[in-house]
Amino acid sequence: MKRLGLFGILTIAIGFVACGDDGSSASVDDVSSSSWIAANSSSSVSAQLSSSRDGMESSSSQFLSSAGTSAMSSDTASAAAPDTTKITYTLKRFDGPLANPHKGFTVPTGGAWVFVPEFEYGPYGSLNNKAWDLVTYGSGHQRWNKLNPAKDVYDWTELDKLLDALAEHDMGYALRVLPYSPSYIKGDDTPEEEYDWTPPFVYESGAKKITATLQGKGYRASVPVWDDSIYLQAAKDFAKALAQKYDGDPRIEYIDIRPFGEWGEWHASHLDGSEMPSDSIKMDMLDYYASVFKKTLLVLPSNGAGDVYTHAIELGIAKRDDGFIGTPGRPDSLVRAYEANLPTIAENIAGYTTMLNYTDVIPGGYLKWTPQRWVDAITTAHLTYYVLDQDSDCGYNFYKDNKALADSMSKVIGYNFTVTKAEQVTTTQFYLKDGAGASPTISTLSITIKNTGVAPCFFDIYLVAEFVDSTGAALAQFGKMVHIPKGTFKDNSSKDFAFVFTAPSKNAYPATQPGVHVALSLYESEEAFKSGKNPTVRFDNDGLLENKKLLLKE
């Protein structure tokens, strides 16, 4: 008696799973069989695959029934030696800067006007500012009194224009709403509304304010009493309205919690006579923000420290620091947030051109900007987000002086996914029955991906393998989509994945068709893939297509 080998039996079993596959996503550890996707291309390759797909669907159950009978009845079937081929793909790193979503660099974006050609430092300006090649999100401040001009009245018009303009360029926005800015105190007679951005109705409702002295200038200026109960309630009412408008809005990258102090940074270090509220009040405000914002990332400003910092971490609130490079030890302050598996955010103590002139005298001065200090700041704090430069030139001079370094660090900051191994093993098993042959083909794509960045990926990602044409148009799905939950793909770690595709015959296997390739893609949602959208996350590998898929090269 002749019997099928173990491999032949497993082949039949895997083929059965493949034909019943619904194309849904698998967990990160799953090794799953494949399912076909309806081809959308009008090319001859797509037509051939569509024809093969129809033949597979109409005949697969009959084939499996026959093969199953062969496995049970050894008198009528036999298995020939399998035909196995192996492809090891050539992998190289991507040559050039690599901008990816939900990480990376920003420059000041004060309004939608940044994108008009008349702004010389913008992406379409006359200076051809290539710093924008690294920019992945916009950032800037909004004035509380402009967004909330009267009690229960909100004006989001200009902010929405900016968010829409950024979204058109595949960028989010880091939002800071400030109650106060001493930068605009120019003398004793400076109108209050120029620097105190607390809405007037708050004071009209009874909130107190005091007169403080601007250090170094001696100017007298009005300042809110930060722990006044009426002020605190107005700040919470605004937070609630902001959440109702923008919580979960994909145009928002993150929101700083900034109801206290100069520039909303939770300090009053330049205003003699002004004092911050108690830690209990600060933590109560954090609690309130966390209660109304359920989806959007919240961030604790620089001077949230000690027990307040600990409480923020417990609430899942990220941390930023705005004193980088100029003040020793500031990157170390963010390590706690990184160790709590939260994003870290930073800004330098001043603009690039200003920092070049610092004296390195400590104490009494600041450290100057150097390339090594910039690299150390990113790697020590495991930064996910960083202001490239806060000068008004949108990083123009910084990038002109440091292009090669900045390009290389775009693949260090945050997450950075690199395919380090990719192999495809294809086996065709021949079965003979009554002189007729059946040749199911099983192909396994095994890949290893490493996060070569300095931080985890803090959003859900969905990994897809596909058969594509040379442009990246999908022809058939190779295995199930794999869901990798946010925060689980750590920096400096590698993960192995396997995708299995089964066809009823070698001729029906897509890779045998001319012009068919294998591509990998990373999506931010399962729905984006199923609806035919292009992926948004790019691999750090040579072979990236215009639609951001990675074409594997033999």
XYZ file of C-alpha atoms in Angstrom:
554
model
C 0.000 0.000 0.000
C 1.084 3.526 -0.796
C 0.403 6.340 1.670
C 0.520 10.106 1.466
C 3.467 11.593 3.335
C 2.855 13.844 6.326
C 3.583 16.890 4.168
C 0.887 15.902 1.720
C -1.706 15.585 4.495
C -0.713 18.957 5.947
C -0.917 20.479 2.483
C -4.519 19.343 2.148
C -5.361 20.662 5.609
C -3.837 24.066 4.930
C -5.579 24.231 1.577
C -8.904 23.660 3.309
C -8.292 26.556 5.721
C -7.276 28.791 2.836
C -10.506 28.252 0.932
C -12.542 29.083 4.012
C -10.552 32.265 4.808
C -12.618 35.436 5.075
C -9.709 37.861 4.801
C -10.108 39.275 8.314
C -7.154 40.426 10.353
C -5.108 38.152 12.590
C -3.296 38.851 15.817
C 0.363 39.735 15.717
C 1.380 36.146 16.477
C -0.896 34.424 13.962
C 0.412 32.528 10.956
C -2.617 32.469 8.710
C -3.665 31.123 5.342
C -4.516 33.460 2.526
C -7.570 34.732 0.773
C -8.040 36.324 -2.606
C -8.938 39.970 -3.029
C -11.028 41.044 -5.976
C -8.637 42.518 -8.509
C -9.187 46.169 -9.343
C -6.644 46.478 -12.125
C -7.684 46.441 -15.772
C -4.297 45.084 -16.840
C -3.791 41.706 -18.449
C -2.137 40.521 -15.247
C -5.247 41.383 -13.280
C -7.449 39.626 -15.819
C -5.394 36.454 -15.634
C -5.543 36.469 -11.855
C -9.255 37.148 -11.870
C -9.770 34.153 -14.109
C -7.615 32.012 -11.863
C -9.518 33.233 -8.812
C -12.846 32.211 -10.352
C -11.495 28.773 -11.163
C -10.167 28.374 -7.655
C -13.427 29.345 -5.984
C -15.577 27.144 -8.203
C -13.414 24.065 -8.002
C -11.708 24.236 -4.623
C -14.309 22.288 -2.665
C -14.463 19.584 -5.332
C -10.688 19.394 -5.377
C -10.426 19.170 -1.611
C -13.060 16.465 -1.488
C -11.152 14.481 -4.068
C -7.841 15.072 -2.314
C -9.357 14.098 0.998
C -10.580 10.859 -0.521
C -7.105 10.218 -1.851
C -5.694 10.618 1.617
C -8.136 8.019 2.923
C -7.928 5.614 -0.006
C -4.324 4.789 -0.717
C -5.208 2.290 -3.457
C -6.254 5.037 -5.859
C -3.816 7.916 -5.192
C -0.112 8.565 -4.785
C 2.070 11.573 -4.154
C 5.112 12.499 -6.195
C 8.070 14.366 -4.758
C 7.117 18.020 -4.133
C 8.574 20.808 -6.252
C 9.982 23.457 -3.850
C 11.476 26.843 -4.706
C 12.891 29.490 -2.373
C 13.272 33.214 -2.978
C 15.426 35.328 -0.670
C 14.654 38.978 -1.236
C 17.375 41.636 -1.386
C 16.866 44.238 1.331
C 18.517 47.640 1.605
C 17.762 50.667 3.734
C 15.939 53.604 2.199
C 18.309 56.277 0.917
C 17.101 59.678 2.069
C 14.857 61.262 4.707
C 11.783 59.324 5.755
C 8.737 61.130 7.120
C 6.069 58.965 8.768
C 2.853 59.755 10.649
C 2.460 60.216 14.424
C 6.157 60.863 15.008
C 8.948 63.096 13.828
C 9.548 66.801 13.432
C 7.470 69.947 13.364
C 8.000 73.643 12.659
C 5.818 76.603 13.685
C 2.634 76.711 11.626
C 0.761 79.817 12.638
C -2.010 79.524 10.108
C -3.119 78.268 6.717
C -1.067 81.109 5.217
C 2.041 78.932 5.741
C 1.050 77.045 2.586
C 0.652 80.030 0.258
C 3.479 80.708 -2.233
C 3.916 84.233 -0.894
C 5.327 82.866 2.373
C 8.967 82.410 1.376
C 9.758 79.869 4.112
C 6.733 77.685 3.423
C 6.720 74.453 1.407
C 5.766 76.418 -1.722
C 7.801 79.554 -0.994
C 10.508 81.082 -3.128
C 13.336 79.737 -0.938
C 12.449 76.098 -1.682
C 12.683 75.243 2.015
C 13.472 71.527 2.088
C 13.068 71.336 5.847
C 9.420 70.621 5.045
C 10.497 67.218 3.699
C 10.975 66.195 7.334
C 7.895 67.875 8.786
C 5.174 65.385 9.727
C 2.861 67.616 11.768
C 2.191 71.277 12.387
C 2.362 72.990 15.749
C 1.557 76.333 17.242
C -0.516 78.170 19.788
C -4.020 79.529 19.820
C -5.298 82.284 22.071
C -7.995 81.251 24.521
C -9.850 84.578 24.140
C -10.029 84.165 20.349
C -11.486 80.666 20.512
C -13.817 81.509 23.403
C -14.765 85.201 22.978
C -17.825 85.079 25.246
C -19.378 82.707 27.751
C -20.611 79.575 25.947
C -19.525 81.103 22.613
C -16.795 79.418 20.599
C -15.180 80.336 17.310
C -13.259 77.499 15.673
C -13.195 79.069 12.188
C -9.514 79.933 11.831
C -8.363 76.815 13.647
C -10.419 74.623 11.326
C -8.916 76.369 8.298
C -5.443 75.545 9.589
C -6.372 71.941 10.395
C -7.835 71.472 6.925
C -4.755 72.958 5.253
C -2.482 70.637 7.230
C -4.681 67.614 6.503
C -4.427 68.344 2.791
C -0.672 67.892 3.232
C -1.048 64.690 5.312
C -0.147 66.483 8.539
C -1.821 66.677 11.909
C -1.594 69.549 14.373
C -0.219 69.796 17.908
C -2.606 72.178 19.654
C -1.706 74.535 22.488
C -4.311 76.987 23.762
C -2.602 79.655 25.859
C -4.099 81.869 28.545
C -1.161 84.250 28.804
C 2.064 85.359 27.063
C 4.545 87.737 28.734
C 6.363 88.031 25.388
C 3.917 90.781 24.430
C 4.405 92.944 27.531
C 6.244 95.927 26.053
C 5.695 98.481 28.801
C 3.528 99.531 31.716
C 0.856 100.744 29.351
C 0.637 97.646 27.119
C -3.077 96.847 26.650
C -3.965 93.785 28.711
C -5.606 91.949 25.826
C -2.262 91.846 23.997
C -0.655 89.558 26.576
C -3.486 88.308 28.819
C -5.419 85.919 26.613
C -7.915 84.930 29.277
C -11.374 85.793 27.885
C -12.727 89.064 29.364
C -15.992 87.388 30.398
C -14.025 85.344 32.955
C -13.107 88.517 34.820
C -16.575 89.959 34.274
C -17.916 86.827 36.006
C -15.820 87.647 39.085
C -12.438 85.980 38.565
C -9.606 87.852 40.295
C -6.390 89.160 38.791
C -3.314 90.775 40.281
C -0.558 93.123 39.142
C 2.857 91.524 38.743
C 6.280 92.772 37.671
C 8.051 91.465 34.568
C 11.558 90.431 35.570
C 14.432 92.209 33.886
C 12.181 94.962 32.556
C 10.281 96.150 35.574
C 7.075 96.483 33.584
C 3.843 96.143 35.512
C 1.242 93.784 34.071
C -2.057 92.170 35.052
C -2.043 88.395 35.655
C -4.883 85.968 36.437
C -5.055 84.459 39.887
C -4.420 80.926 38.740
C -6.256 79.185 41.572
C -9.340 81.418 41.506
C -12.420 79.174 41.501
C -14.200 81.151 38.768
C -11.088 81.034 36.586
C -10.705 77.287 37.140
C -14.330 76.613 36.200
C -14.007 78.696 33.027
C -10.884 76.711 32.103
C -12.787 73.449 32.590
C -15.767 74.694 30.598
C -13.422 75.494 27.731
C -11.769 72.059 28.000
C -15.191 70.423 27.736
C -16.099 72.441 24.635
C -12.709 71.692 23.090
C -13.233 67.972 23.673
C -16.743 68.049 22.229
C -15.319 69.666 19.102
C -12.001 67.877 18.607
C -11.662 64.705 20.706
C -10.783 61.948 18.251
C -10.432 64.359 15.338
C -7.726 62.810 13.117
C -6.477 66.303 12.276
C -5.281 66.724 15.873
C -1.968 65.050 16.728
C -2.073 65.890 20.430
C -3.297 68.618 22.803
C -1.243 70.262 25.540
C -3.044 70.939 28.820
C -2.218 74.622 29.268
C -4.555 76.526 31.599
C -1.822 77.733 34.006
C 1.030 80.206 33.837
C 3.187 81.927 31.275
C 2.576 80.442 27.831
C 0.464 77.878 29.700
C 3.669 76.133 30.787
C 2.651 75.790 34.445
C 5.172 78.338 35.750
C 5.341 82.086 36.457
C 9.109 82.407 36.515
C 9.202 85.798 34.760
C 6.405 87.470 36.730
C 7.200 88.519 40.275
C 4.059 88.291 42.372
C 2.336 85.556 40.368
C 2.117 82.084 41.873
C 1.088 78.702 40.525
C -1.821 76.803 42.087
C -1.266 73.873 44.439
C -0.449 70.398 43.187
C -3.924 69.236 44.169
C -5.500 71.849 41.882
C -3.147 70.919 39.059
C -3.984 67.221 39.427
C -7.682 68.024 39.542
C -7.313 69.812 36.198
C -5.524 66.780 34.756
C -8.355 64.588 35.993
C -10.897 66.792 34.289
C -9.092 66.823 30.935
C -8.722 63.045 31.092
C -12.454 62.724 31.786
C -13.544 64.702 28.720
C -10.844 63.595 26.257
C -11.264 59.879 25.606
C -9.377 59.525 22.323
C -6.935 62.354 21.621
C -3.467 62.229 23.178
C -3.029 64.737 26.016
C 0.320 66.233 27.021
C 1.610 67.682 30.307
C 3.739 70.826 29.748
C 7.351 71.318 30.815
C 6.889 72.433 34.397
C 4.490 69.697 35.427
C 6.778 67.885 37.836
C 6.926 65.688 40.917
C 3.610 64.223 42.058
C 1.822 66.049 39.234
C 4.041 64.304 36.679
C 3.410 60.955 38.365
C -0.340 61.558 38.324
C -0.234 62.475 34.630
C 1.523 59.202 33.821
C -1.095 57.291 35.785
C -3.772 58.947 33.625
C -1.930 58.070 30.395
C -0.997 61.703 29.746
C 2.248 62.152 27.808
C 5.048 64.567 28.780
C 6.910 67.339 27.016
C 9.912 69.502 27.879
C 10.777 72.831 26.261
C 14.264 73.384 27.660
C 16.220 70.962 25.503
C 19.943 71.331 24.759
C 20.323 74.731 26.458
C 19.736 73.352 29.965
C 21.687 70.277 31.097
C 19.695 67.187 32.064
C 16.394 68.101 30.432
C 16.225 65.013 28.160
C 16.553 62.828 31.260
C 13.333 64.346 32.613
C 11.324 62.580 29.895
C 12.667 59.079 30.525
C 9.924 58.428 33.101
C 7.242 58.927 30.460
C 9.093 56.714 27.987
C 9.416 53.965 30.598
C 5.666 54.249 31.194
C 5.165 53.493 27.482
C 4.031 57.023 26.630
C 5.221 59.355 23.863
C 7.770 62.038 24.727
C 7.726 65.510 23.170
C 10.371 68.242 23.177
C 11.318 71.729 22.067
C 14.690 73.421 22.439
C 15.147 76.242 24.884
C 15.420 78.724 22.008
C 15.689 78.917 18.246
C 18.628 77.411 16.396
C 20.373 80.662 15.403
C 20.068 81.991 18.949
C 21.495 78.812 20.471
C 24.548 78.905 18.217
C 25.646 82.028 20.118
C 25.280 80.602 23.624
C 28.465 80.564 25.712
C 28.335 77.131 27.406
C 28.691 78.913 30.733
C 26.762 76.933 33.380
C 25.418 78.316 35.692
C 24.585 81.748 34.446
C 24.094 80.869 30.810
C 23.044 78.137 28.420
C 24.650 75.358 26.417
C 25.033 76.105 22.731
C 23.542 73.941 20.004
C 25.877 71.261 18.612
C 25.128 68.299 16.355
C 26.099 65.786 19.050
C 23.919 67.439 21.673
C 20.996 67.349 19.259
C 21.462 63.619 18.599
C 21.900 62.916 22.316
C 18.702 64.820 23.110
C 16.661 62.657 20.733
C 18.158 59.350 21.810
C 18.322 59.993 25.565
C 14.683 61.084 25.809
C 13.512 58.460 23.291
C 11.630 61.239 21.539
C 8.578 60.605 19.412
C 7.920 64.293 18.632
C 10.411 67.181 18.372
C 10.314 70.772 17.174
C 12.913 70.866 14.389
C 13.398 74.556 15.050
C 11.104 77.167 16.540
C 12.526 80.118 14.594
C 10.098 81.873 12.267
C 11.978 80.597 9.211
C 10.357 77.158 9.593
C 13.663 75.349 9.974
C 15.206 76.874 6.845
C 18.610 77.804 8.322
C 18.719 74.743 10.555
C 18.178 72.381 7.626
C 20.534 74.256 5.336
C 23.320 73.802 7.895
C 22.462 70.248 8.993
C 20.738 68.498 6.086
C 22.563 65.147 6.231
C 22.238 64.863 10.000
C 18.575 65.867 10.020
C 17.770 63.408 7.216
C 19.423 60.568 9.111
C 17.638 61.397 12.382
C 14.257 61.304 10.644
C 14.786 57.527 10.739
C 15.817 57.515 14.398
C 13.189 59.648 16.123
C 10.069 57.723 17.140
C 9.416 54.341 15.529
C 11.155 53.239 12.322
C 10.235 49.936 10.675
C 12.867 48.128 8.645
C 12.367 44.755 6.966
C 15.538 42.831 7.815
C 14.626 39.446 6.300
C 12.157 38.316 3.651
C 11.930 34.818 2.172
C 9.281 33.062 0.144
C 9.129 29.264 -0.014
C 6.729 27.798 -2.557
C 5.885 24.099 -2.703
C 3.800 22.327 -5.325
C 2.701 18.830 -4.305
C 1.666 16.517 -7.130
C -1.083 13.921 -6.510
C -1.953 11.242 -9.039
C -5.349 9.608 -9.239
C -6.524 7.344 -12.059
C -3.938 8.904 -14.355
C -5.005 12.506 -13.583
C -2.877 14.956 -11.621
C -3.629 17.614 -9.041
C -0.980 20.095 -7.950
C -1.922 22.336 -5.012
C 0.639 25.100 -4.477
C 1.404 26.508 -1.058
C 3.619 29.564 -0.618
C 4.856 30.923 2.704
C 6.244 34.444 2.967
C 8.396 34.822 6.095
C 9.536 38.279 7.082
C 11.320 39.895 9.999
C 10.695 43.548 10.829
C 12.802 45.561 13.271
C 11.837 48.822 14.936
C 15.135 50.665 14.541
C 13.805 53.895 16.040
C 14.162 55.092 19.632
C 10.509 54.748 20.658
C 7.584 52.348 20.299
C 4.839 52.836 17.747
C 2.026 54.515 19.694
C -0.859 53.751 17.347
C -2.419 50.582 15.954
C -0.868 49.356 12.737
C -2.026 46.729 10.265
C 0.495 44.755 8.236
C -0.558 43.448 4.829
C 1.189 41.301 2.210
C -0.117 41.356 -1.365
C 0.549 40.304 -4.907
C 0.775 43.532 -6.908
C 1.688 44.784 -10.341
C 4.706 47.023 -10.911
C 2.788 50.124 -9.823
C 1.670 48.572 -6.544
C -1.939 47.979 -7.584
C -3.326 45.085 -5.547
C -4.033 41.844 -7.397
C -4.441 39.349 -4.550
C -3.920 39.331 -0.803
C -1.104 37.141 0.481
C -2.228 35.818 3.866
C -4.267 37.582 6.489
C -3.820 41.141 7.634
C -1.921 41.273 10.942
C -2.944 43.719 13.658
C -0.130 45.101 15.836
C -1.638 46.964 18.827
C -0.317 50.390 19.777
C 2.614 50.487 22.134
C 3.528 46.822 21.609
C 6.183 47.145 18.893
C 9.004 48.425 21.070
C 12.097 50.236 19.888
C 15.097 48.049 19.090
C 12.918 44.937 18.913
C 12.212 42.568 16.027
C 9.089 40.608 15.152
C 8.653 37.649 12.806
C 5.593 37.280 10.574
C 4.450 34.575 8.175
C 1.840 34.764 5.424
C 0.547 31.626 3.684
C -1.098 31.477 0.281
C -2.699 28.350 -1.193
C -3.742 27.840 -4.817
C -5.382 24.697 -6.309
C -2.647 24.441 -8.931
C 0.671 25.978 -9.825
C -0.884 27.760 -12.809
C -3.376 29.454 -10.470
C -0.591 30.757 -8.205
C -0.270 34.535 -8.821
C 3.526 34.658 -8.776
C 3.649 32.485 -11.903
C 1.901 35.237 -13.868
C 4.135 37.758 -15.690
C 4.607 41.133 -14.007
C 3.399 40.018 -10.563
C 5.368 41.006 -7.458
C 5.021 40.760 -3.695
C 4.577 43.935 -1.649
C 4.240 44.799 2.028
C 2.120 47.625 3.427
C 1.412 49.258 6.784
C -2.005 50.801 7.436
C -3.426 52.787 10.333
C -6.745 50.937 10.226
C -8.312 47.785 8.836
C -10.990 49.915 7.171
C -8.384 51.899 5.216
C -7.087 48.713 3.629
C -10.493 47.239 2.913
C -11.700 50.465 1.305
C -8.789 50.474 -1.132
C -6.862 53.418 0.324
C -3.102 53.602 0.098
C -1.043 52.791 3.193
C 0.230 55.720 5.258
C 3.285 54.258 6.997
C 6.442 53.666 4.992
C 9.137 51.079 5.600
C 12.754 52.149 5.859
C 13.693 50.013 2.856
C 14.658 50.492 -0.747
C 11.768 49.622 -3.063
C 9.141 52.067 -1.817
C 6.513 52.782 -4.426
C 4.662 56.041 -4.957
C 1.666 54.621 -3.088
C 3.950 53.859 -0.071
C 3.913 50.080 -0.520
C 7.231 48.241 -0.299
C 7.984 46.167 -3.395
C 10.164 43.193 -2.448
C 13.048 42.704 -4.855
C 14.656 39.399 -5.713
